[in-house]
Each structure stands twice: as C-alpha cells, then as structure tokens.
C-alpha cells in the first residue's frame, strides 16, 4: 500500500515535470536565447549559464525599425478590434439574453454556424473588394476582419454571462424611466464585466497574433508584428537568430503576461463558449 | 411585435452587419466565383462546375487533402489523448494547481509565427537543442527541412502545442463537473480505478470530448499559418495542406475559380462537421459537458 502510494506520487511528479517542460521550455528557451551573446546561441551542448546581454535587442532596434512600427500597428489594430467586438457583442448578447423567439433562436444558431466558415475562404472575394474600396493595407480592414471573426463567440459569451444577471434589475431601471441603451450601459455592463473580460481575452490574443489576414491584406503601412517576424524568418540566411529571438520575445511577452493575469476569464470563456454555444 | 422588433434591431445590427458583410455575402460571392474563370474576380466567364472538377482531379489537391486529413486525424486525436491524461492528472489533486494551470495555458498566448520560430530552432538540424539531445541519446532526429514526412510531423507537433490548452480546458472543466459522490459510490461498490474510469469518467466526459474534437477538426482542417511559415508547402508542394493549396491557386497562380471551388469544398467539409455538432446540441447531450 505504501509503495503503491509512493509510486503514484513519483509518477505524478514525473508527469508534472513533463507537462511543465512541454508548455514552458520552448518559451523560456527563446527568451533565454535572445539574451545569449552571439556564438553561445549555437553552442553544442547548449549553454545554460552565460552573461546575459541586450545586444540582440539593441541590434533589433537599429536594423529592424519596421518591427517596432509593426508592434504599434498590432497595438492599434488589437485595440480597435477589441473595442468593436465588445460593443457589438454586448448589444447583441443583451438582446439574446433578454428576448426569445423563433427568429432570434435561428439567428443565434446562424451566428454560430457562420463562425465555422474558414477565414481563408473570405479572403478570395474580399481581396478585390478591399482593393476597390482603397482599404488595402489599412488598420481598418484588419480591425473589421478580426472583430467580425469574434463577434459570434462574443455574442454567445455575453449572453451566457448576462443570463446570470437578474432581470429584476432591468425592470426596476425601466420603471425608473431608463431607456434600453441606458439600462445596458449603466446597469448590465458593469455587472457583465467578467463576460466583457472573457471576450476581450479572446479578441486580444487573436488580433495580436493573427497572421493570415495580415499577410494577405497588408503590405507596408499596416503591417503587424507577426508579419514582420515572418519576414525575418524568410530571410533567415541574412538575419541572425539572436535578433529573431529578441523580436519573438518582444512580441510574445505582453500577451503572455496578459493571459497569465486573465487566465480565469480565458478558462471561463472557453468552457462557456464551447459548451453553451 | 413590430414595436419589439424596432427596439431590438438597432442592438442586433452591428453584429449582424459585420457578419453579413464580412463573412456571409463574401462566402456567397465565392460560390459565384467558383462557377467562373477569372483572375482576382476580373473579366469572369461562366464555366459551371468545371473548376470543381479541375480541383478534384488535381494531384496537388489530392496530396494537400491527404496531408490535411492525416494532420487532422493524427494530431487532433493525439492532442485529445494528452489533454484527457492531463485533465485526469489535474483532477486527481496536484499541489500548486492554480500555477500549473497557468503554465499549461501559456502556449495559448503564443502566435503561430513565434511558435514556428521556437520549434524551428529547437529542431534545427545542426544546433537545435532537441535535435542534439535526441542525437546524444542515439534516437532518430527530424530532418524536417528536406524530408516531407518529417516536416509534416513537425507541423503536427506545433499545432498540438498551440492548441492543447483549448482541448485540455474543455475536458478538465467537464471532469470537474462530475460529482465526487459518483466515485464514492463506485468505490463502495468495489470498483477498481480502471472500472471507475471506464464506467464513470469516460461516459460523462464523452460529450465534452466530442465537442473538443469537433472544434479541433474544424480548426485543424483550415490550418494554414503553421505549415506556411515552416515550409511554405515545399519542397515541391509536398507539405501543402488544403488552405495552402487554396492560397497558391488564388494568389500565386491567379486562378480564382479553382481557388473558390477549393474554398467551397472547405466550407462544405466544415459545415458537415458543424452539422454533427448542431445535432449533438439539439439532442441535449451537451448539457452534461458543463
């Protein structure tokens, strides 16, 4: 009995180590390598102890200014897409939470089904349209695309979270003479903050990291950080890995910190989004 | 009735306008594009289903479809198996569970581009630490830069790494929702661990696992970035997946017709899977999953 306990304990410990290694090693390895002086990156066997240097970051700053423009573009686009997705999903989620009916049910189901259409499908028709409208290579086109691909999930999430807010609050406010929009803004939204945060986590992570749409619809002005990194990979012969690691680390760290702090909303969103919608 | 519609429509409008103008109408336009020959939608001429026949008869499409199906089947099921194992491990009681959960979620924050940078270097044939470690242990290494099947293996690994947090969380949440009394009762009835797993855990996790699978099938079927960034579909189109085939047809060969036909083949495949999901939803099997 004791030995069995011990064996199970040891097995669990091993499994936990394996899981940690799997999840964190790639991330830690590139972050660490970005701080390694030149040749140490390729040292065989890998060097675990070294004098950290910010040389690659300085080099990145000097020779890849376009990467920092990309970060700024990513920031603007992420912010825009998140605000748009939250406002649109909150309005629709409120309707779906407080009303029911055949048409509403059908339209919600429609939203969910539409979400399953592969994004690459819409790039074909949108490509000429975006060009014709002069929207190619603008922040706006990516903001609209990113927000759109998340409003379905956003609406479902907002509805799920708003369902937990008692209707009596709406009624009380409405008796006091508040309009629907006022009720939504002043009563529902403050209480639906967990839902807003869950939607925000999804849109922010997606918009910050998205590659395909940025690749197809931007060229220079609105190029996002992931796209610049992909160009660095493409010219791998000319670029050294140190700079690439530095860029990847800079792109990754803000959103990683964000996910770490928002993990509970990510989990809440994943479970609500997948099982209820 | 009319009054209610007038009241709720403005609130519904933003979401539906976005979806309609960015997804629904363009998708319908793709149907029209797929029935014509044109480049970038210019100077179309109607050819009926010819584009579809062309795509379905194209050996490059066959290999792309085969690659995609292999990736979907192997990677997604492996991912589910690992996710299930992890969920059971977490549910069995671990110290520092909260921090471990955060660690497991970390890859969710990583972009495909950054993940490709990581895994490319880890498996670099000359200096990658994993390659070196495998070699030191006398194990075979991945020659992904010129061996197509190895490249597919690396793409699979990458996609599992990126999406395991999703699968894990879905299964783990479902496992936490199983009341402890059921295990209590099973134990009193003299069930072994294995029997408890077979008779209590698996059936109750079934719906959640099915949902995780369907979502991951649909998302893996459209996989583009990982494969594109790692190999660009090469060498000689051998690691193309369906989304890359579509991209190449449209944006490299200016063949919008066949690309549009490919797009609709993708939509139909996704909707077929989605149909299974909706059916499940209707049956109410999903209720257990929460």
Coordinates of C-alpha atoms in Angstrom, one line a residue:
Chain A
X1 CA 0.0 0.0 0.0
X2 CA 2.8 2.5 1.0
X3 CA 4.8 1.6 -2.0
X4 CA 1.8 2.0 -4.3
X5 CA 1.3 5.5 -2.9
X6 CA 4.9 6.3 -3.4
X7 CA 4.9 5.1 -7.0
X8 CA 1.8 7.1 -7.8
X9 CA 3.4 10.1 -6.2
X10 CA 6.5 9.7 -8.2
X11 CA 4.5 9.1 -11.4
X12 CA 2.6 12.3 -10.8
X13 CA 5.7 14.3 -10.2
X14 CA 7.2 13.0 -13.4
X15 CA 4.1 13.8 -15.3
X16 CA 4.0 17.4 -13.9
X17 CA 7.7 17.9 -14.9
X18 CA 6.9 16.6 -18.4
X19 CA 3.9 19.0 -18.7
X20 CA 5.9 22.0 -17.5
X21 CA 8.7 21.1 -19.8
X22 CA 6.4 20.8 -22.8
X23 CA 4.5 24.0 -22.1
X24 CA 7.2 26.3 -20.9
X25 CA 10.5 25.0 -22.3
X26 CA 10.1 26.4 -25.9
X27 CA 9.0 29.8 -24.5
X28 CA 11.8 30.0 -21.9
X29 CA 14.3 28.8 -24.4
X30 CA 13.8 31.5 -27.0
X31 CA 13.5 34.2 -24.3
X32 CA 16.8 32.9 -22.8
X33 CA 18.5 32.6 -26.1
X34 CA 17.6 36.2 -27.0
X35 CA 19.9 37.2 -24.1
X36 CA 22.8 35.0 -25.1
X37 CA 25.9 36.5 -26.6
X38 CA 26.4 35.7 -30.3
X39 CA 28.0 32.3 -30.6
X40 CA 26.5 30.9 -27.4
X41 CA 23.2 30.5 -29.2
X42 CA 24.7 27.7 -31.3
X43 CA 26.9 26.3 -28.6
X44 CA 27.0 22.5 -28.5
X45 CA 25.9 21.4 -26.0
X46 CA 23.6 24.4 -25.2
X47 CA 24.9 26.8 -22.6
X48 CA 22.7 27.2 -19.7
X49 CA 24.9 29.7 -17.9
X50 CA 26.0 32.8 -19.7
X51 CA 26.5 36.5 -19.2
X52 CA 23.1 38.0 -20.4
X53 CA 23.3 40.8 -22.9
X54 CA 20.8 43.0 -24.6
X55 CA 22.9 43.2 -27.7
X56 CA 20.3 41.5 -29.9
X57 CA 17.6 43.8 -28.7
X58 CA 19.8 46.8 -29.5
X59 CA 20.5 45.3 -32.9
X60 CA 16.8 44.7 -33.5
X61 CA 16.1 48.4 -32.6
X62 CA 18.8 49.6 -35.0
X63 CA 18.2 47.3 -38.1
X64 CA 14.6 46.4 -37.8
X65 CA 12.8 49.6 -37.1
X66 CA 9.9 48.2 -39.2
X67 CA 9.3 45.6 -36.4
X68 CA 8.5 48.4 -33.9
X69 CA 6.2 50.0 -36.4
X70 CA 4.6 46.6 -36.7
X71 CA 4.2 46.4 -32.9
X72 CA 2.5 49.8 -33.0
X73 CA 0.2 48.7 -35.8
X74 CA -0.6 45.5 -33.9
X75 CA -1.4 47.6 -30.9
X76 CA -3.8 49.9 -32.7
X77 CA -5.5 47.1 -34.6
X78 CA -5.9 44.9 -31.4
X79 CA -7.3 47.9 -29.5
X80 CA -9.8 48.7 -32.3
X81 CA -10.9 45.2 -32.9
X82 CA -11.4 44.6 -29.2
X83 CA -13.5 47.7 -28.6
X84 CA -15.6 47.0 -31.7
X85 CA -16.1 43.3 -30.8
X86 CA -17.0 44.1 -27.2
X87 CA -19.6 46.8 -28.1
X88 CA -21.2 44.8 -30.8
X89 CA -21.3 41.6 -28.8
X90 CA -22.6 43.3 -25.7
X91 CA -25.5 44.8 -27.6
X92 CA -26.4 41.6 -29.4
X93 CA -25.8 39.4 -26.3
X94 CA -28.2 41.6 -24.3
X95 CA -30.9 41.1 -26.9
X96 CA -30.4 37.3 -27.0
X97 CA -30.3 37.2 -23.2
X98 CA -33.5 39.2 -22.6
X99 CA -35.6 38.1 -25.5
X100 CA -36.6 34.9 -27.1
X101 CA -38.4 33.8 -30.2
X102 CA -38.1 31.6 -33.3
X103 CA -36.3 34.2 -35.4
X104 CA -33.9 35.1 -32.6
X105 CA -33.1 31.5 -31.9
X106 CA -32.5 30.8 -35.6
X107 CA -30.3 33.9 -36.0
X108 CA -28.2 32.9 -33.0
X109 CA -27.7 29.4 -34.5
X110 CA -26.8 31.2 -37.7
X111 CA -24.1 33.2 -36.0
X112 CA -22.6 30.0 -34.6
X113 CA -22.6 28.3 -37.9
X114 CA -21.1 31.2 -39.7
X115 CA -18.2 31.2 -37.3
X116 CA -17.3 27.8 -38.6
X117 CA -16.5 29.1 -42.1
X118 CA -12.7 29.0 -42.6
X119 CA -11.3 32.6 -42.7
X120 CA -9.2 31.9 -45.8
X121 CA -12.5 31.4 -47.7
X122 CA -13.5 35.1 -47.4
X123 CA -10.0 36.4 -48.4
X124 CA -10.8 35.5 -52.1
X125 CA -13.8 37.8 -52.5
X126 CA -12.7 40.4 -50.1
X127 CA -9.3 40.8 -51.8
X128 CA -10.7 42.7 -54.9
X129 CA -13.4 44.4 -52.8
X130 CA -10.9 45.7 -50.3
X131 CA -8.6 46.9 -53.1
X132 CA -11.5 48.6 -54.9
X133 CA -12.5 50.4 -51.7
X134 CA -9.0 51.6 -51.1
X135 CA -8.9 49.8 -47.8
X136 CA -6.0 47.5 -48.6
X137 CA -3.1 48.0 -46.2
X138 CA -5.1 50.0 -43.6
X139 CA -5.7 49.4 -39.9
X140 CA -9.4 49.5 -40.5
X141 CA -9.6 46.4 -42.7
X142 CA -7.9 44.2 -40.1
X143 CA -9.9 45.7 -37.3
X144 CA -13.2 44.8 -39.1
X145 CA -12.0 41.3 -40.0
X146 CA -10.7 40.5 -36.5
X147 CA -13.8 41.9 -34.8
X148 CA -16.1 40.0 -37.2
X149 CA -14.5 36.6 -36.6
X150 CA -15.0 37.0 -32.9
X151 CA -18.5 38.6 -32.6
X152 CA -20.2 35.2 -32.9
X153 CA -18.3 33.8 -29.9
X154 CA -18.5 37.2 -28.2
X155 CA -22.3 37.3 -28.5
X156 CA -22.7 33.8 -27.1
X157 CA -20.4 34.6 -24.2
X158 CA -22.1 37.9 -23.4
X159 CA -25.4 36.2 -23.5
X160 CA -24.2 33.5 -21.1
X161 CA -22.8 36.0 -18.7
X162 CA -25.8 38.3 -18.9
X163 CA -28.2 35.4 -18.3
X164 CA -26.8 35.4 -14.8
X165 CA -27.8 39.0 -14.1
X166 CA -31.3 39.1 -12.6
X167 CA -33.9 40.5 -14.9
X168 CA -35.5 42.4 -12.0
X169 CA -32.7 44.9 -12.3
X170 CA -33.7 45.7 -15.8
X171 CA -37.3 46.0 -14.8
X172 CA -36.5 48.3 -11.8
X173 CA -34.4 50.6 -14.0
X174 CA -37.0 50.6 -16.7
X175 CA -39.7 51.6 -14.2
X176 CA -37.4 54.4 -13.2
X177 CA -37.7 55.5 -16.8
X178 CA -34.3 54.4 -18.2
X179 CA -34.1 53.5 -21.9
X180 CA -32.8 50.2 -23.1
X181 CA -29.4 51.6 -24.0
X182 CA -29.1 53.3 -20.6
X183 CA -30.0 50.1 -18.9
X184 CA -27.4 48.2 -20.9
X185 CA -24.7 50.9 -20.2
X186 CA -25.4 51.7 -16.6
X187 CA -26.9 48.5 -15.2
X188 CA -25.9 45.5 -17.2
X189 CA -22.4 46.3 -18.5
X190 CA -20.9 46.9 -15.0
X191 CA -22.3 43.6 -13.8
X192 CA -21.3 41.8 -17.0
X193 CA -17.6 42.7 -16.6
X194 CA -16.5 39.1 -16.4
X195 CA -18.1 38.5 -19.7
X196 CA -16.5 41.6 -21.2
X197 CA -13.1 40.4 -20.0
X198 CA -13.6 36.9 -21.4
X199 CA -14.5 38.4 -24.8
X200 CA -11.5 40.8 -24.5
X201 CA -9.1 37.9 -23.8
X202 CA -10.1 36.1 -26.9
X203 CA -10.1 39.0 -29.3
X204 CA -6.9 40.5 -27.9
X205 CA -4.9 37.2 -28.1
X206 CA -6.3 36.5 -31.6
X207 CA -5.8 40.0 -33.0
X208 CA -2.3 40.4 -31.5
X209 CA -1.2 37.1 -33.0
X210 CA -3.1 36.7 -36.3
X211 CA -1.1 36.0 -39.4
X212 CA -3.2 35.0 -42.4
X213 CA -5.3 38.2 -42.8
X214 CA -2.4 40.4 -42.1
X215 CA -0.3 38.5 -44.7
X216 CA -3.0 38.9 -47.4
X217 CA -4.4 42.4 -46.7
X218 CA -1.4 44.4 -45.6
X219 CA 1.8 45.3 -47.3
X220 CA 3.7 48.2 -45.6
X221 CA 1.6 50.7 -43.7
X222 CA -0.5 48.5 -41.6
X223 CA 1.9 45.5 -41.3
X224 CA 1.6 43.8 -37.9
X225 CA 4.4 42.5 -35.7
X226 CA 3.8 38.7 -36.6
X227 CA 4.1 39.6 -40.3
X228 CA 7.4 41.4 -39.7
X229 CA 8.7 38.4 -37.8
X230 CA 7.6 36.1 -40.6
X231 CA 9.7 38.2 -43.0
X232 CA 12.6 37.8 -40.6
X233 CA 12.2 34.0 -40.8
X234 CA 12.0 34.3 -44.5
X235 CA 15.4 36.0 -44.7
X236 CA 16.9 33.7 -42.2
X237 CA 20.2 33.5 -44.1
X238 CA 20.7 37.2 -43.7
X239 CA 19.3 37.6 -40.2
X240 CA 20.8 36.0 -37.2
X241 CA 18.8 34.0 -34.8
X242 CA 19.6 36.3 -31.9
X243 CA 17.6 39.2 -33.5
X244 CA 14.8 36.9 -34.4
X245 CA 14.6 35.6 -30.8
X246 CA 14.6 39.1 -29.5
X247 CA 11.7 40.1 -31.8
X248 CA 9.8 36.9 -30.9
X249 CA 10.2 37.6 -27.2
X250 CA 9.1 41.2 -27.5
X251 CA 6.0 40.1 -29.5
X252 CA 5.2 37.4 -27.0
X253 CA 5.8 38.9 -23.6
X254 CA 3.0 41.4 -23.3
X255 CA 0.3 38.9 -24.4
X256 CA 1.8 36.2 -22.3
X257 CA 1.6 38.4 -19.2
X258 CA -1.9 39.3 -20.1
X259 CA -3.0 35.7 -20.4
X260 CA -1.3 34.8 -17.1
X261 CA -3.3 37.5 -15.3
X262 CA -6.6 36.9 -17.2
X263 CA -6.4 33.1 -17.0
X264 CA -9.6 32.7 -15.1
X265 CA -11.5 34.6 -17.8
X266 CA -9.9 32.6 -20.5
X267 CA -11.0 29.4 -18.8
X268 CA -14.5 30.8 -18.2
X269 CA -14.8 31.9 -21.8
X270 CA -13.5 28.6 -23.2
X271 CA -15.9 26.5 -21.1
X272 CA -18.9 28.8 -21.7
X273 CA -18.2 29.3 -25.3
X274 CA -17.7 25.6 -26.2
X275 CA -20.5 24.0 -24.2
X276 CA -23.2 26.6 -24.4
X277 CA -22.8 27.8 -27.8
Chain B
X1 CA -44.4 42.6 -32.1
X2 CA -43.4 45.2 -34.6
X3 CA -42.5 47.5 -31.7
X4 CA -40.3 44.9 -30.1
X5 CA -38.5 44.3 -33.4
X6 CA -37.9 48.0 -33.8
X7 CA -36.5 48.1 -30.3
X8 CA -34.1 45.2 -30.6
X9 CA -33.0 45.6 -34.2
X10 CA -30.6 48.5 -33.6
X11 CA -28.9 46.5 -30.9
X12 CA -28.6 43.4 -33.1
X13 CA -27.5 45.4 -36.1
X14 CA -23.7 45.8 -35.5
X15 CA -23.0 42.1 -35.1
X16 CA -25.2 41.0 -38.0
X17 CA -23.9 43.8 -40.3
X18 CA -20.4 42.7 -39.6
X19 CA -21.1 39.0 -40.2
X20 CA -23.2 39.7 -43.2
X21 CA -20.7 42.0 -45.0
X22 CA -17.5 40.3 -44.0
X23 CA -18.5 36.6 -44.0
X24 CA -21.9 35.7 -45.4
X25 CA -22.1 37.8 -48.6
X26 CA -18.4 37.2 -49.5
X27 CA -18.9 33.4 -49.0
X28 CA -21.9 33.6 -51.4
X29 CA -19.8 35.6 -53.8
X30 CA -17.3 32.7 -53.6
X31 CA -19.9 30.4 -54.9
X32 CA -20.3 32.6 -58.0
X33 CA -16.5 32.9 -58.3
X34 CA -16.2 29.2 -58.2
X35 CA -18.5 28.8 -61.2
X36 CA -16.5 31.2 -63.4
X37 CA -12.9 31.6 -64.6
X38 CA -11.4 34.9 -63.6
X39 CA -8.3 36.3 -62.0
X40 CA -8.9 38.5 -59.0
X41 CA -12.6 38.5 -59.8
X42 CA -12.0 40.4 -63.1
X43 CA -13.4 39.5 -66.5
X44 CA -15.4 36.4 -65.5
X45 CA -16.7 33.8 -67.8
X46 CA -19.2 31.2 -66.7
X47 CA -17.9 27.6 -66.7
X48 CA -20.3 25.8 -64.5
X49 CA -18.8 23.1 -62.3
X50 CA -15.6 22.9 -64.3
X51 CA -13.4 24.5 -61.6
X52 CA -14.6 21.9 -59.1
X53 CA -13.7 19.0 -61.5
X54 CA -10.4 20.6 -62.1
X55 CA -9.6 20.8 -58.4
X56 CA -10.9 17.4 -57.6
X57 CA -8.8 15.9 -60.4
X58 CA -5.6 17.8 -59.5
X59 CA -2.9 15.5 -58.0
X60 CA -1.7 18.5 -56.0
X61 CA -5.1 18.9 -54.4
X62 CA -5.1 15.2 -53.6
X63 CA -1.8 15.4 -51.8
X64 CA -2.9 18.6 -50.0
X65 CA -6.2 16.9 -48.9
X66 CA -4.3 13.8 -47.8
X67 CA -1.8 15.8 -45.8
X68 CA -4.6 17.7 -44.2
X69 CA -6.6 14.6 -43.3
X70 CA -3.5 12.9 -41.8
X71 CA -2.8 16.0 -39.8
X72 CA -6.4 16.3 -38.6
X73 CA -6.7 12.7 -37.7
X74 CA -3.3 12.1 -36.1
X75 CA -2.7 15.5 -34.4
X76 CA -6.2 16.1 -33.1
X77 CA -6.6 12.6 -31.6
X78 CA -3.1 12.7 -30.0
X79 CA -4.0 16.1 -28.6
X80 CA -7.2 14.8 -27.2
X81 CA -5.4 11.8 -25.6
X82 CA -2.8 14.1 -24.0
X83 CA -5.4 16.6 -22.9
X84 CA -7.5 13.9 -21.3
X85 CA -4.5 12.5 -19.5
X86 CA -3.6 16.0 -18.2
X87 CA -7.2 16.7 -17.2
X88 CA -7.3 13.5 -15.1
X89 CA -3.9 14.2 -13.6
X90 CA -5.1 17.7 -12.6
X91 CA -8.3 16.4 -11.2
X92 CA -6.6 13.8 -9.1
X93 CA -5.2 16.5 -6.9
X94 CA -2.0 18.3 -7.5
X95 CA -0.1 20.8 -5.4
X96 CA 0.1 24.3 -6.9
X97 CA -2.7 23.5 -9.2
X98 CA -3.5 27.2 -10.0
X99 CA 0.1 27.9 -11.1
X100 CA 0.3 24.7 -13.0
X101 CA -2.9 25.6 -14.8
X102 CA -1.4 29.0 -15.8
X103 CA 1.7 27.2 -17.1
X104 CA -0.3 24.9 -19.2
X105 CA -2.3 27.8 -20.7
X106 CA 0.9 29.7 -21.6
X107 CA 1.1 28.4 -25.2
X108 CA -2.3 29.8 -25.9
X109 CA -0.7 33.3 -25.8
X110 CA 1.9 32.4 -28.4
X111 CA 1.4 33.4 -32.0
X112 CA 1.9 30.8 -34.8
X113 CA 4.8 32.9 -36.1
X114 CA 6.6 32.8 -32.7
X115 CA 5.8 29.2 -32.3
X116 CA 7.4 28.4 -35.6
X117 CA 10.5 30.4 -34.6
X118 CA 10.7 28.3 -31.4
X119 CA 10.2 24.9 -32.9
X120 CA 12.3 25.5 -35.9
X121 CA 15.2 26.3 -33.7
X122 CA 14.5 23.5 -31.2
X123 CA 14.6 21.1 -34.1
X124 CA 17.3 22.8 -36.1
X125 CA 19.3 20.0 -37.8
X126 CA 22.7 21.5 -36.7
X127 CA 22.2 23.4 -33.5
X128 CA 18.7 22.7 -32.2
X129 CA 18.8 21.5 -28.6
X130 CA 16.1 18.8 -29.1
X131 CA 18.0 17.5 -32.2
X132 CA 21.2 17.4 -30.2
X133 CA 19.5 15.7 -27.2
X134 CA 17.9 13.1 -29.5
X135 CA 21.2 12.5 -31.2
X136 CA 23.0 12.2 -27.9
X137 CA 20.5 9.6 -26.8
X138 CA 21.0 7.7 -30.1
X139 CA 17.5 8.4 -31.2
X140 CA 16.4 9.4 -34.8
X141 CA 16.1 13.1 -35.4
X142 CA 13.7 15.1 -37.6
X143 CA 15.1 16.1 -41.0
X144 CA 12.2 18.4 -41.5
X145 CA 13.9 20.8 -43.8
X146 CA 14.1 18.3 -46.6
X147 CA 12.1 15.2 -45.6
X148 CA 8.4 15.9 -46.2
X149 CA 7.0 13.4 -43.8
X150 CA 9.3 14.8 -41.0
X151 CA 8.1 18.3 -41.9
X152 CA 4.5 17.1 -41.5
X153 CA 5.5 15.6 -38.2
X154 CA 6.9 19.0 -37.0
X155 CA 3.8 20.8 -38.2
X156 CA 1.7 18.4 -36.3
X157 CA 3.7 18.8 -33.1
X158 CA 3.5 22.6 -33.5
X159 CA -0.2 22.6 -33.9
X160 CA -0.7 20.3 -30.9
X161 CA 1.5 22.5 -28.8
X162 CA -0.5 25.6 -29.8
X163 CA -4.0 24.1 -29.2
X164 CA -3.5 21.7 -26.3
X165 CA -4.6 24.4 -23.8
X166 CA -8.0 24.6 -25.6
X167 CA -8.6 20.8 -25.6
X168 CA -7.3 20.4 -22.0
X169 CA -9.5 23.2 -20.6
X170 CA -12.7 21.8 -22.2
X171 CA -12.0 18.2 -20.9
X172 CA -10.8 19.4 -17.5
X173 CA -13.9 21.6 -16.9
X174 CA -16.1 18.7 -17.8
X175 CA -14.1 16.4 -15.4
X176 CA -14.5 18.9 -12.5
X177 CA -18.2 18.9 -13.1
X178 CA -18.5 15.2 -12.3
X179 CA -19.8 14.9 -8.7
X180 CA -17.4 13.3 -6.3
X181 CA -20.3 11.2 -5.0
X182 CA -20.3 9.1 -8.1
X183 CA -16.7 8.0 -7.5
X184 CA -17.6 7.5 -3.8
X185 CA -20.4 5.2 -4.8
X186 CA -18.3 3.3 -7.3
X187 CA -15.6 2.8 -4.7
X188 CA -18.2 1.4 -2.2
X189 CA -19.4 -1.0 -4.9
X190 CA -15.9 -2.3 -5.1
X191 CA -14.9 -0.8 -8.4
X192 CA -11.3 -0.6 -9.3
X193 CA -9.7 2.6 -10.5
X194 CA -9.8 1.3 -14.0
X195 CA -13.5 0.4 -13.7
X196 CA -14.3 3.8 -12.3
X197 CA -12.6 5.4 -15.2
X198 CA -14.4 3.1 -17.8
X199 CA -17.8 3.3 -16.2
X200 CA -17.9 6.8 -14.6
X201 CA -15.3 9.1 -16.1
X202 CA -15.4 8.2 -19.8
X203 CA -19.1 8.2 -20.4
X204 CA -19.6 11.5 -18.5
X205 CA -16.7 13.1 -20.3
X206 CA -17.9 11.8 -23.7
X207 CA -19.9 14.9 -24.8
X208 CA -17.2 17.3 -23.8
X209 CA -14.6 15.3 -25.6
X210 CA -16.8 15.1 -28.7
X211 CA -17.1 18.9 -28.7
X212 CA -13.4 19.4 -28.3
X213 CA -12.9 17.0 -31.1
X214 CA -15.3 18.7 -33.5
X215 CA -14.0 22.1 -32.8
X216 CA -10.5 20.9 -33.3
X217 CA -11.4 19.0 -36.5
X218 CA -12.9 22.2 -38.0
X219 CA -9.9 24.3 -36.9
X220 CA -7.2 21.9 -37.9
X221 CA -8.9 21.5 -41.3
X222 CA -8.3 25.1 -42.1
X223 CA -4.7 25.0 -40.8
X224 CA -2.5 27.5 -42.7
X225 CA 0.0 29.6 -40.8
X226 CA 2.0 26.8 -39.1
X227 CA 2.5 24.9 -42.4
X228 CA 3.1 28.0 -44.5
X229 CA 5.6 29.5 -42.1
X230 CA 7.5 26.3 -41.6
X231 CA 7.8 25.0 -45.2
X232 CA 5.7 27.3 -47.5
X233 CA 4.2 23.9 -48.7
X234 CA 7.5 22.8 -50.1
X235 CA 9.7 21.1 -51.1
X236 CA 7.8 20.7 -54.4
X237 CA 4.3 21.1 -52.9
X238 CA 4.8 18.0 -50.8
X239 CA 3.8 19.6 -47.5
X240 CA 0.9 21.6 -48.8
X241 CA -2.4 21.5 -46.8
X242 CA -5.7 22.4 -48.3
X243 CA -5.6 26.1 -47.1
X244 CA -2.1 26.4 -48.7
X245 CA -3.4 24.9 -51.9
X246 CA -6.2 27.5 -52.0
X247 CA -3.8 30.3 -51.3
X248 CA -1.4 29.2 -54.0
X249 CA -4.1 28.8 -56.6
X250 CA -5.5 32.3 -55.8
X251 CA -2.6 34.5 -55.0
X252 CA 0.3 32.7 -56.7
X253 CA -1.3 31.3 -59.9
X254 CA -4.2 33.9 -60.2
X255 CA -6.6 31.1 -60.6
X256 CA -9.5 32.5 -58.6
X257 CA -12.0 29.9 -60.0
X258 CA -10.3 26.8 -58.7
X259 CA -9.4 28.6 -55.5
X260 CA -13.0 29.5 -55.0
X261 CA -14.0 25.9 -55.7
X262 CA -11.5 24.7 -53.1
X263 CA -12.9 27.3 -50.7
X264 CA -16.4 25.9 -51.0
X265 CA -15.1 22.3 -50.6
X266 CA -13.6 23.6 -47.3
X267 CA -16.8 25.3 -46.3
X268 CA -18.8 22.1 -47.0
X269 CA -16.4 19.9 -45.1
X270 CA -16.6 22.3 -42.1
X271 CA -20.4 22.6 -42.2
X272 CA -20.7 18.8 -42.4
X273 CA -18.7 18.6 -39.1
X274 CA -20.7 21.5 -37.7
X275 CA -23.9 19.7 -38.6
X276 CA -22.8 16.9 -36.3
X277 CA -22.2 19.4 -33.6
X278 CA -25.6 21.0 -34.0
X279 CA -27.3 17.6 -33.9
X280 CA -25.4 17.0 -30.7
X281 CA -26.6 20.3 -29.3
X282 CA -30.2 19.5 -30.2
X283 CA -30.0 16.1 -28.5
X284 CA -29.1 17.9 -25.3
X285 CA -26.0 15.7 -24.9
X286 CA -24.1 18.9 -24.4
X287 CA -25.8 19.7 -21.1
X288 CA -23.6 17.2 -19.4
X289 CA -20.5 18.9 -20.7
X290 CA -20.8 21.9 -18.5

